[in-house]
PDB file of N, CA, C and O in Angstrom:
ATOM      1  N   MET A   1       8.548  -1.833   9.798  1.00  0.00           N
ATOM      2  CA  MET A   1       7.813  -1.518   8.591  1.00  0.00           C
ATOM      3  C   MET A   1       6.391  -1.060   8.926  1.00  0.00           C
ATOM      4  O   MET A   1       5.913  -0.084   8.361  1.00  0.00           O
ATOM      5  N   LEU A   2       5.737  -1.760   9.839  1.00  0.00           N
ATOM      6  CA  LEU A   2       4.374  -1.372  10.213  1.00  0.00           C
ATOM      7  C   LEU A   2       4.335  -0.030  10.940  1.00  0.00           C
ATOM      8  O   LEU A   2       3.376   0.721  10.817  1.00  0.00           O
ATOM      9  N   ARG A   3       5.385   0.258  11.688  1.00  0.00           N
ATOM     10  CA  ARG A   3       5.429   1.519  12.447  1.00  0.00           C
ATOM     11  C   ARG A   3       5.320   2.721  11.512  1.00  0.00           C
ATOM     12  O   ARG A   3       4.729   3.730  11.871  1.00  0.00           O
ATOM     13  N   ASN A   4       5.867   2.621  10.304  1.00  0.00           N
ATOM     14  CA  ASN A   4       5.842   3.726   9.342  1.00  0.00           C
ATOM     15  C   ASN A   4       4.732   3.609   8.306  1.00  0.00           C
ATOM     16  O   ASN A   4       4.642   4.447   7.412  1.00  0.00           O
ATOM     17  N   ALA A   5       3.906   2.589   8.411  1.00  0.00           N
ATOM     18  CA  ALA A   5       2.824   2.388   7.438  1.00  0.00           C
ATOM     19  C   ALA A   5       1.740   3.453   7.617  1.00  0.00           C
ATOM     20  O   ALA A   5       1.494   3.916   8.729  1.00  0.00           O
ATOM     21  N   PRO A   6       1.080   3.848   6.522  1.00  0.00           N
ATOM     22  CA  PRO A   6      -0.016   4.808   6.646  1.00  0.00           C
ATOM     23  C   PRO A   6      -1.115   4.253   7.557  1.00  0.00           C
ATOM     24  O   PRO A   6      -1.353   3.045   7.598  1.00  0.00           O
ATOM     25  N   LEU A   7      -1.773   5.143   8.263  1.00  0.00           N
ATOM     26  CA  LEU A   7      -2.910   4.791   9.105  1.00  0.00           C
ATOM     27  C   LEU A   7      -4.180   4.966   8.282  1.00  0.00           C
ATOM     28  O   LEU A   7      -4.353   5.981   7.601  1.00  0.00           O
ATOM     29  N   LEU A   8      -5.075   3.982   8.341  1.00  0.00           N
ATOM     30  CA  LEU A   8      -6.354   4.050   7.640  1.00  0.00           C
ATOM     31  C   LEU A   8      -7.468   4.102   8.677  1.00  0.00           C
ATOM     32  O   LEU A   8      -7.628   3.178   9.475  1.00  0.00           O
ATOM     33  N   GLU A   9      -8.213   5.201   8.695  1.00  0.00           N
ATOM     34  CA  GLU A   9      -9.316   5.412   9.633  1.00  0.00           C
ATOM     35  C   GLU A   9     -10.640   5.424   8.884  1.00  0.00           C
ATOM     36  O   GLU A   9     -10.679   5.719   7.690  1.00  0.00           O
ATOM     37  N   ASN A  10     -11.712   5.123   9.611  1.00  0.00           N
ATOM     38  CA  ASN A  10     -13.067   5.128   9.031  1.00  0.00           C
ATOM     39  C   ASN A  10     -13.112   4.331   7.740  1.00  0.00           C
ATOM     40  O   ASN A  10     -13.679   4.758   6.741  1.00  0.00           O
ATOM     41  N   TRP A  11     -12.515   3.158   7.783  1.00  0.00           N
ATOM     42  CA  TRP A  11     -12.407   2.321   6.592  1.00  0.00           C
ATOM     43  C   TRP A  11     -13.587   1.360   6.487  1.00  0.00           C
ATOM     44  O   TRP A  11     -14.232   1.034   7.465  1.00  0.00           O
ATOM     45  N   THR A  12     -13.804   0.936   5.255  1.00  0.00           N
ATOM     46  CA  THR A  12     -14.845  -0.040   4.962  1.00  0.00           C
ATOM     47  C   THR A  12     -14.364  -0.919   3.801  1.00  0.00           C
ATOM     48  O   THR A  12     -13.625  -0.428   2.943  1.00  0.00           O
ATOM     49  N   PRO A  13     -14.742  -2.179   3.776  1.00  0.00           N
ATOM     50  CA  PRO A  13     -14.352  -3.040   2.654  1.00  0.00           C
ATOM     51  C   PRO A  13     -15.059  -2.626   1.369  1.00  0.00           C
ATOM     52  O   PRO A  13     -16.191  -2.131   1.396  1.00  0.00           O
ATOM     53  N   ALA A  14     -14.391  -2.826   0.250  1.00  0.00           N
ATOM     54  CA  ALA A  14     -14.966  -2.548  -1.068  1.00  0.00           C
ATOM     55  C   ALA A  14     -14.561  -3.684  -2.002  1.00  0.00           C
ATOM     56  O   ALA A  14     -13.377  -3.915  -2.214  1.00  0.00           O
ATOM     57  N   LEU A  15     -15.540  -4.382  -2.536  1.00  0.00           N
ATOM     58  CA  LEU A  15     -15.278  -5.477  -3.467  1.00  0.00           C
ATOM     59  C   LEU A  15     -15.444  -4.963  -4.883  1.00  0.00           C
ATOM     60  O   LEU A  15     -16.487  -4.425  -5.245  1.00  0.00           O
ATOM     61  N   THR A  16     -14.384  -5.100  -5.685  1.00  0.00           N
ATOM     62  CA  THR A  16     -14.425  -4.683  -7.087  1.00  0.00           C
ATOM     63  C   THR A  16     -14.108  -5.891  -7.956  1.00  0.00           C
ATOM     64  O   THR A  16     -13.803  -6.970  -7.448  1.00  0.00           O
ATOM     65  N   THR A  17     -14.122  -5.690  -9.262  1.00  0.00           N
ATOM     66  CA  THR A  17     -13.758  -6.777 -10.170  1.00  0.00           C
ATOM     67  C   THR A  17     -12.292  -7.181 -10.004  1.00  0.00           C
ATOM     68  O   THR A  17     -11.909  -8.272 -10.405  1.00  0.00           O
ATOM     69  N   GLU A  18     -11.475  -6.308  -9.414  1.00  0.00           N
ATOM     70  CA  GLU A  18     -10.064  -6.611  -9.166  1.00  0.00           C
ATOM     71  C   GLU A  18      -9.847  -7.361  -7.858  1.00  0.00           C
ATOM     72  O   GLU A  18      -8.774  -7.886  -7.620  1.00  0.00           O
ATOM     73  N   GLY A  19     -10.829  -7.372  -6.975  1.00  0.00           N
ATOM     74  CA  GLY A  19     -10.692  -8.040  -5.686  1.00  0.00           C
ATOM     75  C   GLY A  19     -11.141  -7.163  -4.537  1.00  0.00           C
ATOM     76  O   GLY A  19     -11.823  -6.158  -4.729  1.00  0.00           O
ATOM     77  N   LEU A  20     -10.726  -7.542  -3.337  1.00  0.00           N
ATOM     78  CA  LEU A  20     -11.124  -6.837  -2.122  1.00  0.00           C
ATOM     79  C   LEU A  20     -10.155  -5.699  -1.837  1.00  0.00           C
ATOM     80  O   LEU A  20      -8.937  -5.882  -1.870  1.00  0.00           O
ATOM     81  N   HIS A  21     -10.700  -4.529  -1.541  1.00  0.00           N
ATOM     82  CA  HIS A  21      -9.946  -3.322  -1.207  1.00  0.00           C
ATOM     83  C   HIS A  21     -10.517  -2.765   0.088  1.00  0.00           C
ATOM     84  O   HIS A  21     -11.577  -3.199   0.551  1.00  0.00           O
ATOM     85  N   LEU A  22      -9.866  -1.748   0.632  1.00  0.00           N
ATOM     86  CA  LEU A  22     -10.425  -0.957   1.714  1.00  0.00           C
ATOM     87  C   LEU A  22     -10.496   0.489   1.250  1.00  0.00           C
ATOM     88  O   LEU A  22      -9.604   0.969   0.546  1.00  0.00           O
ATOM     89  N   VAL A  23     -11.561   1.176   1.653  1.00  0.00           N
ATOM     90  CA  VAL A  23     -11.710   2.604   1.391  1.00  0.00           C
ATOM     91  C   VAL A  23     -11.768   3.286   2.740  1.00  0.00           C
ATOM     92  O   VAL A  23     -12.512   2.857   3.631  1.00  0.00           O
ATOM     93  N   GLY A  24     -10.967   4.319   2.908  1.00  0.00           N
ATOM     94  CA  GLY A  24     -10.969   5.043   4.169  1.00  0.00           C
ATOM     95  C   GLY A  24     -10.083   6.270   4.107  1.00  0.00           C
ATOM     96  O   GLY A  24      -9.491   6.581   3.072  1.00  0.00           O
ATOM     97  N   ARG A  25     -10.003   6.946   5.231  1.00  0.00           N
ATOM     98  CA  ARG A  25      -9.179   8.155   5.348  1.00  0.00           C
ATOM     99  C   ARG A  25      -7.754   7.753   5.716  1.00  0.00           C
ATOM    100  O   ARG A  25      -7.527   7.195   6.786  1.00  0.00           O
ATOM    101  N   ALA A  26      -6.816   7.990   4.804  1.00  0.00           N
ATOM    102  CA  ALA A  26      -5.411   7.661   5.046  1.00  0.00           C
ATOM    103  C   ALA A  26      -4.707   8.858   5.674  1.00  0.00           C
ATOM    104  O   ALA A  26      -4.995  10.014   5.341  1.00  0.00           O
ATOM    105  N   PHE A  27      -3.784   8.558   6.562  1.00  0.00           N
ATOM    106  CA  PHE A  27      -2.934   9.575   7.174  1.00  0.00           C
ATOM    107  C   PHE A  27      -1.488   9.155   6.982  1.00  0.00           C
ATOM    108  O   PHE A  27      -1.139   7.998   7.205  1.00  0.00           O
ATOM    109  N   ALA A  28      -0.663  10.100   6.536  1.00  0.00           N
ATOM    110  CA  ALA A  28       0.762   9.869   6.279  1.00  0.00           C
ATOM    111  C   ALA A  28       0.996   8.881   5.138  1.00  0.00           C
ATOM    112  O   ALA A  28       1.970   8.144   5.140  1.00  0.00           O
ATOM    113  N   HIS A  29       0.119   8.890   4.143  1.00  0.00           N
ATOM    114  CA  HIS A  29       0.322   8.058   2.957  1.00  0.00           C
ATOM    115  C   HIS A  29       1.463   8.667   2.151  1.00  0.00           C
ATOM    116  O   HIS A  29       1.477   9.880   1.914  1.00  0.00           O
ATOM    117  N   PRO A  30       2.434   7.871   1.715  1.00  0.00           N
ATOM    118  CA  PRO A  30       3.597   8.446   1.026  1.00  0.00           C
ATOM    119  C   PRO A  30       3.296   9.077  -0.325  1.00  0.00           C
ATOM    120  O   PRO A  30       4.062   9.917  -0.794  1.00  0.00           O
ATOM    121  N   VAL A  31       2.196   8.715  -0.955  1.00  0.00           N
ATOM    122  CA  VAL A  31       1.837   9.289  -2.258  1.00  0.00           C
ATOM    123  C   VAL A  31       0.683  10.282  -2.125  1.00  0.00           C
ATOM    124  O   VAL A  31       0.708  11.365  -2.696  1.00  0.00           O
ATOM    125  N   HIS A  32      -0.343   9.936  -1.354  1.00  0.00           N
ATOM    126  CA  HIS A  32      -1.576  10.721  -1.297  1.00  0.00           C
ATOM    127  C   HIS A  32      -1.695  11.634  -0.077  1.00  0.00           C
ATOM    128  O   HIS A  32      -2.640  12.411   0.002  1.00  0.00           O
ATOM    129  N   GLY A  33      -0.773  11.536   0.861  1.00  0.00           N
ATOM    130  CA  GLY A  33      -0.843  12.393   2.041  1.00  0.00           C
ATOM    131  C   GLY A  33      -1.993  11.996   2.945  1.00  0.00           C
ATOM    132  O   GLY A  33      -2.217  10.816   3.199  1.00  0.00           O
ATOM    133  N   ASP A  34      -2.745  12.983   3.394  1.00  0.00           N
ATOM    134  CA  ASP A  34      -3.879  12.779   4.298  1.00  0.00           C
ATOM    135  C   ASP A  34      -5.176  13.026   3.537  1.00  0.00           C
ATOM    136  O   ASP A  34      -5.581  14.182   3.358  1.00  0.00           O
ATOM    137  N   ARG A  35      -5.796  11.965   3.063  1.00  0.00           N
ATOM    138  CA  ARG A  35      -7.064  12.090   2.330  1.00  0.00           C
ATOM    139  C   ARG A  35      -7.715  10.716   2.194  1.00  0.00           C
ATOM    140  O   ARG A  35      -7.126   9.691   2.537  1.00  0.00           O
ATOM    141  N   THR A  36      -8.908  10.690   1.654  1.00  0.00           N
ATOM    142  CA  THR A  36      -9.622   9.434   1.427  1.00  0.00           C
ATOM    143  C   THR A  36      -8.982   8.697   0.257  1.00  0.00           C
ATOM    144  O   THR A  36      -8.706   9.299  -0.786  1.00  0.00           O
ATOM    145  N   VAL A  37      -8.755   7.403   0.465  1.00  0.00           N
ATOM    146  CA  VAL A  37      -8.117   6.575  -0.565  1.00  0.00           C
ATOM    147  C   VAL A  37      -8.833   5.231  -0.671  1.00  0.00           C
ATOM    148  O   VAL A  37      -9.564   4.837   0.234  1.00  0.00           O
ATOM    149  N   MET A  38      -8.601   4.553  -1.784  1.00  0.00           N
ATOM    150  CA  MET A  38      -8.949   3.143  -1.919  1.00  0.00           C
ATOM    151  C   MET A  38      -7.634   2.402  -2.052  1.00  0.00           C
ATOM    152  O   MET A  38      -6.811   2.743  -2.908  1.00  0.00           O
ATOM    153  N   THR A  39      -7.418   1.410  -1.217  1.00  0.00           N
ATOM    154  CA  THR A  39      -6.183   0.635  -1.291  1.00  0.00           C
ATOM    155  C   THR A  39      -6.161  -0.173  -2.577  1.00  0.00           C
ATOM    156  O   THR A  39      -7.190  -0.378  -3.223  1.00  0.00           O
ATOM    157  N   SER A  40      -4.997  -0.644  -2.927  1.00  0.00           N
ATOM    158  CA  SER A  40      -4.926  -1.655  -3.979  1.00  0.00           C
ATOM    159  C   SER A  40      -5.469  -2.964  -3.382  1.00  0.00           C
ATOM    160  O   SER A  40      -5.838  -3.013  -2.210  1.00  0.00           O
ATOM    161  N   GLN A  41      -5.517  -4.007  -4.188  1.00  0.00           N
ATOM    162  CA  GLN A  41      -6.087  -5.279  -3.725  1.00  0.00           C
ATOM    163  C   GLN A  41      -5.391  -5.741  -2.447  1.00  0.00           C
ATOM    164  O   GLN A  41      -4.187  -5.601  -2.310  1.00  0.00           O
ATOM    165  N   LEU A  42      -6.187  -6.307  -1.545  1.00  0.00           N
ATOM    166  CA  LEU A  42      -5.627  -6.818  -0.298  1.00  0.00           C
ATOM    167  C   LEU A  42      -5.032  -8.197  -0.520  1.00  0.00           C
ATOM    168  O   LEU A  42      -5.631  -9.046  -1.175  1.00  0.00           O
ATOM    169  N   TRP A  43      -3.857  -8.414   0.053  1.00  0.00           N
ATOM    170  CA  TRP A  43      -3.177  -9.713  -0.019  1.00  0.00           C
ATOM    171  C   TRP A  43      -3.280 -10.443   1.302  1.00  0.00           C
ATOM    172  O   TRP A  43      -3.329 -11.662   1.336  1.00  0.00           O
ATOM    173  N   TRP A  44      -3.254  -9.721   2.390  1.00  0.00           N
ATOM    174  CA  TRP A  44      -3.242 -10.348   3.700  1.00  0.00           C
ATOM    175  C   TRP A  44      -3.846  -9.395   4.723  1.00  0.00           C
ATOM    176  O   TRP A  44      -3.680  -8.182   4.617  1.00  0.00           O
ATOM    177  N   ALA A  45      -4.542  -9.960   5.693  1.00  0.00           N
ATOM    178  CA  ALA A  45      -5.095  -9.164   6.792  1.00  0.00           C
ATOM    179  C   ALA A  45      -4.710  -9.809   8.114  1.00  0.00           C
ATOM    180  O   ALA A  45      -4.804 -11.033   8.262  1.00  0.00           O
ATOM    181  N   ASP A  46      -4.268  -9.007   9.033  1.00  0.00           N
ATOM    182  CA  ASP A  46      -3.944  -9.448  10.382  1.00  0.00           C
ATOM    183  C   ASP A  46      -5.204 -10.010  11.023  1.00  0.00           C
ATOM    184  O   ASP A  46      -6.233  -9.331  11.063  1.00  0.00           O
ATOM    185  N   PRO A  47      -5.188 -11.245  11.525  1.00  0.00           N
ATOM    186  CA  PRO A  47      -6.371 -11.833  12.152  1.00  0.00           C
ATOM    187  C   PRO A  47      -6.888 -11.024  13.341  1.00  0.00           C
ATOM    188  O   PRO A  47      -8.071 -11.093  13.668  1.00  0.00           O
ATOM    189  N   GLU A  48      -6.024 -10.233  13.963  1.00  0.00           N
ATOM    190  CA  GLU A  48      -6.438  -9.388  15.094  1.00  0.00           C
ATOM    191  C   GLU A  48      -7.016  -8.051  14.637  1.00  0.00           C
ATOM    192  O   GLU A  48      -7.512  -7.276  15.448  1.00  0.00           O
ATOM    193  N   GLY A  49      -6.933  -7.758  13.337  1.00  0.00           N
ATOM    194  CA  GLY A  49      -7.526  -6.537  12.794  1.00  0.00           C
ATOM    195  C   GLY A  49      -6.720  -5.270  12.993  1.00  0.00           C
ATOM    196  O   GLY A  49      -7.276  -4.177  12.952  1.00  0.00           O
ATOM    197  N   HIS A  50      -5.386  -5.388  13.144  1.00  0.00           N
ATOM    198  CA  HIS A  50      -4.563  -4.205  13.370  1.00  0.00           C
ATOM    199  C   HIS A  50      -3.891  -3.681  12.102  1.00  0.00           C
ATOM    200  O   HIS A  50      -3.477  -2.531  12.057  1.00  0.00           O
ATOM    201  N   TRP A  51      -3.746  -4.516  11.075  1.00  0.00           N
ATOM    202  CA  TRP A  51      -3.090  -4.093   9.847  1.00  0.00           C
ATOM    203  C   TRP A  51      -3.530  -4.970   8.677  1.00  0.00           C
ATOM    204  O   TRP A  51      -4.088  -6.036   8.876  1.00  0.00           O
ATOM    205  N   VAL A  52      -3.293  -4.463   7.466  1.00  0.00           N
ATOM    206  CA  VAL A  52      -3.506  -5.226   6.236  1.00  0.00           C
ATOM    207  C   VAL A  52      -2.309  -4.994   5.329  1.00  0.00           C
ATOM    208  O   VAL A  52      -1.587  -4.002   5.454  1.00  0.00           O
ATOM    209  N   ARG A  53      -2.119  -5.924   4.402  1.00  0.00           N
ATOM    210  CA  ARG A  53      -1.103  -5.775   3.360  1.00  0.00           C
ATOM    211  C   ARG A  53      -1.829  -5.724   2.036  1.00  0.00           C
ATOM    212  O   ARG A  53      -2.565  -6.650   1.672  1.00  0.00           O
ATOM    213  N   SER A  54      -1.668  -4.630   1.329  1.00  0.00           N
ATOM    214  CA  SER A  54      -2.245  -4.510  -0.008  1.00  0.00           C
ATOM    215  C   SER A  54      -1.171  -4.839  -1.030  1.00  0.00           C
ATOM    216  O   SER A  54      -0.022  -5.104  -0.681  1.00  0.00           O
ATOM    217  N   LEU A  55      -1.543  -4.798  -2.291  1.00  0.00           N
ATOM    218  CA  LEU A  55      -0.581  -5.048  -3.361  1.00  0.00           C
ATOM    219  C   LEU A  55       0.617  -4.099  -3.270  1.00  0.00           C
ATOM    220  O   LEU A  55       1.745  -4.492  -3.521  1.00  0.00           O
ATOM    221  N   SER A  56       0.374  -2.870  -2.841  1.00  0.00           N
ATOM    222  CA  SER A  56       1.443  -1.865  -2.870  1.00  0.00           C
ATOM    223  C   SER A  56       2.098  -1.562  -1.526  1.00  0.00           C
ATOM    224  O   SER A  56       3.224  -1.075  -1.499  1.00  0.00           O
ATOM    225  N   ARG A  57       1.409  -1.833  -0.388  1.00  0.00           N
ATOM    226  CA  ARG A  57       1.994  -1.444   0.894  1.00  0.00           C
ATOM    227  C   ARG A  57       1.215  -2.018   2.073  1.00  0.00           C
ATOM    228  O   ARG A  57       0.126  -2.554   1.907  1.00  0.00           O
ATOM    229  N   PHE A  58       1.776  -1.866   3.254  1.00  0.00           N
ATOM    230  CA  PHE A  58       1.081  -2.160   4.501  1.00  0.00           C
ATOM    231  C   PHE A  58       0.259  -0.940   4.904  1.00  0.00           C
ATOM    232  O   PHE A  58       0.625   0.197   4.600  1.00  0.00           O
ATOM    233  N   TYR A  59      -0.838  -1.185   5.623  1.00  0.00           N
ATOM    234  CA  TYR A  59      -1.628  -0.136   6.250  1.00  0.00           C
ATOM    235  C   TYR A  59      -1.899  -0.538   7.690  1.00  0.00           C
ATOM    236  O   TYR A  59      -2.227  -1.701   7.963  1.00  0.00           O
ATOM    237  N   ARG A  60      -1.763   0.416   8.606  1.00  0.00           N
ATOM    238  CA  ARG A  60      -2.228   0.212   9.975  1.00  0.00           C
ATOM    239  C   ARG A  60      -3.704   0.557   9.995  1.00  0.00           C
ATOM    240  O   ARG A  60      -4.128   1.519   9.342  1.00  0.00           O
ATOM    241  N   LEU A  61      -4.495  -0.233  10.683  1.00  0.00           N
ATOM    242  CA  LEU A  61      -5.930  -0.005  10.703  1.00  0.00           C
ATOM    243  C   LEU A  61      -6.356   0.700  11.982  1.00  0.00           C
ATOM    244  O   LEU A  61      -6.095   0.227  13.085  1.00  0.00           O
ATOM    245  N   GLY A  62      -7.021   1.826  11.793  1.00  0.00           N
ATOM    246  CA  GLY A  62      -7.673   2.508  12.891  1.00  0.00           C
ATOM    247  C   GLY A  62      -9.088   1.965  13.001  1.00  0.00           C
ATOM    248  O   GLY A  62      -9.361   0.810  12.668  1.00  0.00           O
ATOM    249  N   SER A  63     -10.005   2.818  13.371  1.00  0.00           N
ATOM    250  CA  SER A  63     -11.399   2.395  13.525  1.00  0.00           C
ATOM    251  C   SER A  63     -12.086   2.259  12.174  1.00  0.00           C
ATOM    252  O   SER A  63     -11.942   3.131  11.314  1.00  0.00           O
ATOM    253  N   PRO A  64     -12.837   1.170  11.991  1.00  0.00           N
ATOM    254  CA  PRO A  64     -13.641   1.044  10.770  1.00  0.00           C
ATOM    255  C   PRO A  64     -14.848   1.964  10.856  1.00  0.00           C
ATOM    256  O   PRO A  64     -15.127   2.544  11.909  1.00  0.00           O
ATOM    257  N   VAL A  65     -15.577   2.080   9.761  1.00  0.00           N
ATOM    258  CA  VAL A  65     -16.769   2.922   9.739  1.00  0.00           C
ATOM    259  C   VAL A  65     -17.732   2.502  10.833  1.00  0.00           C
ATOM    260  O   VAL A  65     -18.227   3.329  11.578  1.00  0.00           O
ATOM    261  N   ASN A  66     -17.981   1.202  10.977  1.00  0.00           N
ATOM    262  CA  ASN A  66     -18.860   0.704  12.031  1.00  0.00           C
ATOM    263  C   ASN A  66     -18.130  -0.425  12.742  1.00  0.00           C
ATOM    264  O   ASN A  66     -18.196  -1.575  12.325  1.00  0.00           O
ATOM    265  N   ALA A  67     -17.432  -0.090  13.798  1.00  0.00           N
ATOM    266  CA  ALA A  67     -16.584  -1.056  14.503  1.00  0.00           C
ATOM    267  C   ALA A  67     -17.361  -2.278  14.992  1.00  0.00           C
ATOM    268  O   ALA A  67     -16.829  -3.379  15.015  1.00  0.00           O
ATOM    269  N   ASP A  68     -18.606  -2.134  15.379  1.00  0.00           N
ATOM    270  CA  ASP A  68     -19.384  -3.268  15.879  1.00  0.00           C
ATOM    271  C   ASP A  68     -19.583  -4.334  14.815  1.00  0.00           C
ATOM    272  O   ASP A  68     -19.547  -5.520  15.101  1.00  0.00           O
ATOM    273  N   ASP A  69     -19.781  -3.947  13.557  1.00  0.00           N
ATOM    274  CA  ASP A  69     -20.032  -4.910  12.491  1.00  0.00           C
ATOM    275  C   ASP A  69     -18.759  -5.440  11.855  1.00  0.00           C
ATOM    276  O   ASP A  69     -18.682  -6.592  11.478  1.00  0.00           O
ATOM    277  N   THR A  70     -17.741  -4.613  11.706  1.00  0.00           N
ATOM    278  CA  THR A  70     -16.577  -4.978  10.916  1.00  0.00           C
ATOM    279  C   THR A  70     -15.576  -5.837  11.660  1.00  0.00           C
ATOM    280  O   THR A  70     -14.982  -6.726  11.083  1.00  0.00           O
ATOM    281  N   ARG A  71     -15.365  -5.630  12.933  1.00  0.00           N
ATOM    282  CA  ARG A  71     -14.310  -6.338  13.644  1.00  0.00           C
ATOM    283  C   ARG A  71     -14.793  -7.582  14.385  1.00  0.00           C
ATOM    284  O   ARG A  71     -14.001  -8.337  14.885  1.00  0.00           O
ATOM    285  N   ARG A  72     -16.079  -7.808  14.475  1.00  0.00           N
ATOM    286  CA  ARG A  72     -16.589  -8.963  15.201  1.00  0.00           C
ATOM    287  C   ARG A  72     -16.393 -10.215  14.363  1.00  0.00           C
ATOM    288  O   ARG A  72     -16.876 -10.289  13.230  1.00  0.00           O
ATOM    289  N   PRO A  73     -15.658 -11.230  14.865  1.00  0.00           N
ATOM    290  CA  PRO A  73     -15.440 -12.457  14.097  1.00  0.00           C
ATOM    291  C   PRO A  73     -16.756 -13.091  13.674  1.00  0.00           C
ATOM    292  O   PRO A  73     -17.713 -13.137  14.456  1.00  0.00           O
ATOM    293  N   GLY A  74     -16.803 -13.547  12.440  1.00  0.00           N
ATOM    294  CA  GLY A  74     -17.985 -14.233  11.943  1.00  0.00           C
ATOM    295  C   GLY A  74     -19.072 -13.296  11.420  1.00  0.00           C
ATOM    296  O   GLY A  74     -20.109 -13.743  10.969  1.00  0.00           O
ATOM    297  N   THR A  75     -18.834 -11.995  11.484  1.00  0.00           N
ATOM    298  CA  THR A  75     -19.840 -11.038  11.018  1.00  0.00           C
ATOM    299  C   THR A  75     -19.739 -10.873   9.510  1.00  0.00           C
ATOM    300  O   THR A  75     -18.648 -10.750   8.965  1.00  0.00           O
ATOM    301  N   THR A  76     -20.854 -10.897   8.834  1.00  0.00           N
ATOM    302  CA  THR A  76     -20.880 -10.674   7.402  1.00  0.00           C
ATOM    303  C   THR A  76     -21.023  -9.190   7.149  1.00  0.00           C
ATOM    304  O   THR A  76     -21.891  -8.530   7.721  1.00  0.00           O
ATOM    305  N   VAL A  77     -20.164  -8.640   6.286  1.00  0.00           N
ATOM    306  CA  VAL A  77     -20.233  -7.235   5.925  1.00  0.00           C
ATOM    307  C   VAL A  77     -21.051  -7.113   4.655  1.00  0.00           C
ATOM    308  O   VAL A  77     -20.773  -7.782   3.676  1.00  0.00           O
ATOM    309  N   HIS A  78     -22.072  -6.272   4.674  1.00  0.00           N
ATOM    310  CA  HIS A  78     -22.962  -6.100   3.516  1.00  0.00           C
ATOM    311  C   HIS A  78     -22.600  -4.848   2.770  1.00  0.00           C
ATOM    312  O   HIS A  78     -22.198  -3.884   3.263  1.00  0.00           O
TER     313      HIS A  78
END
């Protein structure tokens, strides 16, 4: 399932009134193709930072917008 999941590159967290989402450039998204998207609410995130599960699908995670801040354990994202 993860092998066929869309890849999300240059992603960043986005907190909305609906919950936590990711915004980034999706590749091979089954609905949106290759373009910038906002995921649906996140349900689960891989502790190693390789994938997330949103309300609608899995995403493989590429590089975040700022890899030094986003992937370091214990780092607060502003």
